[in-house]
Amino acid sequence: MGYDDPVQPSSGVPAAVLENVFDDPTHGEPGRDRVAVHVTWELVLAAGLAVLTWLLWRDDPAALRDDGLRVLLVDVVAVGLLVLSAGLSLRTAAVNLAVGPVAVAAALHFAEQGDQGVEVAVGHAAAVAAVGGLLVGLAVVVLHVPGWAASLAGAAGVVVYIERRAAPVLVQGGYDPRDSAFYLFAGFAAVAVLGGLFGAIRPVRRLVGRFRAVADPARRRGGTAGAVVVVSFVLSTVLAMLAGILIAGNGAGPVVPTEGLGWTVLAVGTALLGGTSAYGRRGGIFGTLLAVSLITVLLAWSGARGWQVSRWTVGGAALGVGLVVTRLVEAYGRPRSVGADAEARPGGDGAISSGWSVPRPAPVEDWPPALPTRSDDTPADPWDASRWDTRPPRWDGGDR
């Protein structure tokens, strides 16, 4: 049976009924994903963001005023686009590990070609990013290999392009994203929140996370799942390219050629920290926006304190905490166990609460035991009156 075909249960339950019961009609669990764990964790993120913002205000009030606030907002958008890029690919269960190198390569390209105009520089970079994402996505789908492996191979190719520049590159042109910092932040916040809201809708979540393995990971998930993965790789790579443009435009100095994998660790770790599952499909609503803001304010506060904290350190810590969050999301965000509900409600409808099957009682042995019969003779009736007549024969004077 193909993966794109609806389940045809042996019990004869119509597919329309299963559509309302199973989150994934092909290989799903009974019930719908729970969002309480996401809401709880997002409250924790909001509390942490409030504390870090207060600490930054106490140590460096200028960072939250005028030009300092504009720089901080552009940093939030740049990191946010990277996190959206990683989070989108995580939602499809095919993570794109090339987002960091792509961002650095785009920053170097924009620094070199910015004098030709923003439209030209961004247009060329977007075309190359879309083609690269398309090729990696096709490799994942056609070969049916893990997204992290294929994207890591693509990242190696991008790093080769970066290593051709031995010295930092000064940004050419006069584009300054800080002039539109508030608009950029509003746009990023809208995309992040709306994306989370749409991802919470059952048909959308099912479509986006269709590539997630539910049995043997070597088995293909169908053409629809493959198309979603290819589109996600294209969008993910383009978002990473836009993040690199903002990183170059918001920097105070030249763009330094680096391998960019530190940005990848930071992006993936922040996406997991926001509540996106490492297994795909599941994710929160406000988690990405809160996690990105928290990480950016943390980096700004550490700079205000004079601490030299690398992206590897922050990204590794976020990745470690994010793995714990993934465990919580998978454990408490999955549908409720209908078996436990059936046990807790004795006398309920067993056909529904026990997974469309009613347990049958064990057969009762015959009692009293049946008498053995002979195969060569007709079995005698144990209740025949002649077998129980013990009276002596009568002598009635008849013929002898």
PDB file of N, CA, C and O in Angstrom, residues 10 14 19 22 32 42 48 53 68 94 144-145 165 167 199 219 238 244 250 257 259 289 302 311 358 378 392 395:
ATOM      1  N   SER A  10      -9.302  -2.852   8.552  1.00  0.00           N
ATOM      2  CA  SER A  10      -9.989  -4.124   8.376  1.00  0.00           C
ATOM      3  C   SER A  10     -11.362  -4.125   9.014  1.00  0.00           C
ATOM      4  O   SER A  10     -12.209  -4.942   8.686  1.00  0.00           O
ATOM      5  N   PRO A  14     -15.189   3.902   7.898  1.00  0.00           N
ATOM      6  CA  PRO A  14     -15.011   4.790   6.748  1.00  0.00           C
ATOM      7  C   PRO A  14     -13.801   5.701   6.918  1.00  0.00           C
ATOM      8  O   PRO A  14     -13.431   6.079   8.034  1.00  0.00           O
ATOM      9  N   GLU A  19     -10.388  10.375   9.331  1.00  0.00           N
ATOM     10  CA  GLU A  19      -9.859  11.711   9.059  1.00  0.00           C
ATOM     11  C   GLU A  19     -10.038  12.620  10.269  1.00  0.00           C
ATOM     12  O   GLU A  19      -9.215  13.487  10.532  1.00  0.00           O
ATOM     13  N   PHE A  22      -7.594  10.492  13.440  1.00  0.00           N
ATOM     14  CA  PHE A  22      -6.151  10.398  13.342  1.00  0.00           C
ATOM     15  C   PHE A  22      -5.572  11.700  12.804  1.00  0.00           C
ATOM     16  O   PHE A  22      -6.091  12.277  11.861  1.00  0.00           O
ATOM     17  N   ARG A  32      -5.498  14.445  18.634  1.00  0.00           N
ATOM     18  CA  ARG A  32      -4.805  15.610  18.098  1.00  0.00           C
ATOM     19  C   ARG A  32      -3.661  16.014  19.021  1.00  0.00           C
ATOM     20  O   ARG A  32      -3.701  15.761  20.219  1.00  0.00           O
ATOM     21  N   GLU A  42       6.502  28.671  26.293  1.00  0.00           N
ATOM     22  CA  GLU A  42       6.580  30.040  25.791  1.00  0.00           C
ATOM     23  C   GLU A  42       6.436  31.063  26.916  1.00  0.00           C
ATOM     24  O   GLU A  42       7.032  32.149  26.861  1.00  0.00           O
ATOM     25  N   GLY A  48      12.081  34.739  30.781  1.00  0.00           N
ATOM     26  CA  GLY A  48      13.521  34.884  30.599  1.00  0.00           C
ATOM     27  C   GLY A  48      13.886  36.098  29.772  1.00  0.00           C
ATOM     28  O   GLY A  48      14.875  36.792  30.068  1.00  0.00           O
ATOM     29  N   THR A  53      16.162  41.511  29.316  1.00  0.00           N
ATOM     30  CA  THR A  53      15.963  42.896  28.874  1.00  0.00           C
ATOM     31  C   THR A  53      16.208  43.867  30.013  1.00  0.00           C
ATOM     32  O   THR A  53      16.819  44.933  29.832  1.00  0.00           O
ATOM     33  N   GLY A  68      20.915  52.592  19.156  1.00  0.00           N
ATOM     34  CA  GLY A  68      21.199  51.290  19.764  1.00  0.00           C
ATOM     35  C   GLY A  68      20.030  50.334  19.619  1.00  0.00           C
ATOM     36  O   GLY A  68      20.214  49.137  19.341  1.00  0.00           O
ATOM     37  N   ALA A  94      13.429  17.571   7.655  1.00  0.00           N
ATOM     38  CA  ALA A  94      14.618  17.508   6.793  1.00  0.00           C
ATOM     39  C   ALA A  94      15.412  18.788   7.040  1.00  0.00           C
ATOM     40  O   ALA A  94      15.338  19.742   6.260  1.00  0.00           O
ATOM     41  N   HIS A 144      16.166   9.842  -1.257  1.00  0.00           N
ATOM     42  CA  HIS A 144      15.514   9.570   0.019  1.00  0.00           C
ATOM     43  C   HIS A 144      16.564   9.376   1.120  1.00  0.00           C
ATOM     44  O   HIS A 144      16.661   8.323   1.763  1.00  0.00           O
ATOM     45  N   VAL A 145      17.330  10.430   1.328  1.00  0.00           N
ATOM     46  CA  VAL A 145      18.380  10.441   2.340  1.00  0.00           C
ATOM     47  C   VAL A 145      18.042  11.520   3.368  1.00  0.00           C
ATOM     48  O   VAL A 145      17.236  12.415   3.111  1.00  0.00           O
ATOM     49  N   ARG A 165      38.066  33.703  -0.359  1.00  0.00           N
ATOM     50  CA  ARG A 165      38.339  35.053   0.128  1.00  0.00           C
ATOM     51  C   ARG A 165      39.194  34.942   1.377  1.00  0.00           C
ATOM     52  O   ARG A 165      38.722  34.470   2.417  1.00  0.00           O
ATOM     53  N   ALA A 167      40.774  37.587   2.877  1.00  0.00           N
ATOM     54  CA  ALA A 167      40.770  38.794   3.708  1.00  0.00           C
ATOM     55  C   ALA A 167      39.337  39.283   3.885  1.00  0.00           C
ATOM     56  O   ALA A 167      38.451  39.008   3.056  1.00  0.00           O
ATOM     57  N   GLY A 199       0.962  26.703  11.347  1.00  0.00           N
ATOM     58  CA  GLY A 199       1.502  25.387  11.667  1.00  0.00           C
ATOM     59  C   GLY A 199       0.708  24.645  12.716  1.00  0.00           C
ATOM     60  O   GLY A 199       0.843  23.428  12.853  1.00  0.00           O
ATOM     61  N   ARG A 219      11.570   3.858   4.069  1.00  0.00           N
ATOM     62  CA  ARG A 219      10.373   3.818   3.232  1.00  0.00           C
ATOM     63  C   ARG A 219       9.986   5.233   2.830  1.00  0.00           C
ATOM     64  O   ARG A 219       9.971   6.153   3.651  1.00  0.00           O
ATOM     65  N   VAL A 238      16.797  30.628   0.718  1.00  0.00           N
ATOM     66  CA  VAL A 238      16.573  32.037   0.397  1.00  0.00           C
ATOM     67  C   VAL A 238      16.489  32.870   1.678  1.00  0.00           C
ATOM     68  O   VAL A 238      17.034  33.985   1.751  1.00  0.00           O
ATOM     69  N   GLY A 244      21.954  36.846   5.664  1.00  0.00           N
ATOM     70  CA  GLY A 244      23.326  37.281   5.400  1.00  0.00           C
ATOM     71  C   GLY A 244      23.395  38.717   4.908  1.00  0.00           C
ATOM     72  O   GLY A 244      24.325  39.458   5.272  1.00  0.00           O
ATOM     73  N   ASN A 250      24.231  45.490   8.629  1.00  0.00           N
ATOM     74  CA  ASN A 250      24.148  45.993  10.002  1.00  0.00           C
ATOM     75  C   ASN A 250      25.479  45.969  10.727  1.00  0.00           C
ATOM     76  O   ASN A 250      25.575  46.463  11.857  1.00  0.00           O
ATOM     77  N   PRO A 257      35.469  36.457   6.334  1.00  0.00           N
ATOM     78  CA  PRO A 257      35.157  35.116   5.806  1.00  0.00           C
ATOM     79  C   PRO A 257      35.309  34.055   6.896  1.00  0.00           C
ATOM     80  O   PRO A 257      36.394  33.875   7.462  1.00  0.00           O
ATOM     81  N   GLU A 259      33.641  29.921   8.128  1.00  0.00           N
ATOM     82  CA  GLU A 259      32.940  28.772   7.542  1.00  0.00           C
ATOM     83  C   GLU A 259      31.431  28.854   7.746  1.00  0.00           C
ATOM     84  O   GLU A 259      30.676  28.227   7.008  1.00  0.00           O
ATOM     85  N   LEU A 289       9.701  33.683  17.900  1.00  0.00           N
ATOM     86  CA  LEU A 289       9.907  35.105  18.162  1.00  0.00           C
ATOM     87  C   LEU A 289      10.534  35.328  19.536  1.00  0.00           C
ATOM     88  O   LEU A 289      11.477  36.118  19.679  1.00  0.00           O
ATOM     89  N   SER A 302      25.779  40.317  27.068  1.00  0.00           N
ATOM     90  CA  SER A 302      27.138  39.835  27.313  1.00  0.00           C
ATOM     91  C   SER A 302      28.170  40.800  26.744  1.00  0.00           C
ATOM     92  O   SER A 302      29.232  41.020  27.346  1.00  0.00           O
ATOM     93  N   ARG A 311      29.543  32.569  19.206  1.00  0.00           N
ATOM     94  CA  ARG A 311      28.284  31.984  18.748  1.00  0.00           C
ATOM     95  C   ARG A 311      28.242  30.484  18.999  1.00  0.00           C
ATOM     96  O   ARG A 311      27.168  29.906  19.210  1.00  0.00           O
ATOM     97  N   VAL A 358     -13.181  -4.496  20.301  1.00  0.00           N
ATOM     98  CA  VAL A 358     -13.711  -4.861  21.611  1.00  0.00           C
ATOM     99  C   VAL A 358     -13.025  -6.135  22.049  1.00  0.00           C
ATOM    100  O   VAL A 358     -13.023  -7.139  21.324  1.00  0.00           O
ATOM    101  N   THR A 378     -22.618 -45.776  16.915  1.00  0.00           N
ATOM    102  CA  THR A 378     -23.406 -44.589  17.226  1.00  0.00           C
ATOM    103  C   THR A 378     -23.369 -44.356  18.720  1.00  0.00           C
ATOM    104  O   THR A 378     -23.586 -45.292  19.500  1.00  0.00           O
ATOM    105  N   PRO A 392     -36.000 -56.906  38.021  1.00  0.00           N
ATOM    106  CA  PRO A 392     -35.808 -58.255  37.449  1.00  0.00           C
ATOM    107  C   PRO A 392     -36.871 -58.558  36.404  1.00  0.00           C
ATOM    108  O   PRO A 392     -37.949 -57.952  36.401  1.00  0.00           O
ATOM    109  N   TRP A 395     -42.037 -62.981  35.076  1.00  0.00           N
ATOM    110  CA  TRP A 395     -42.471 -64.298  34.591  1.00  0.00           C
ATOM    111  C   TRP A 395     -43.986 -64.282  34.561  1.00  0.00           C
ATOM    112  O   TRP A 395     -44.681 -64.501  35.542  1.00  0.00           O
TER     113      TRP A 395
END
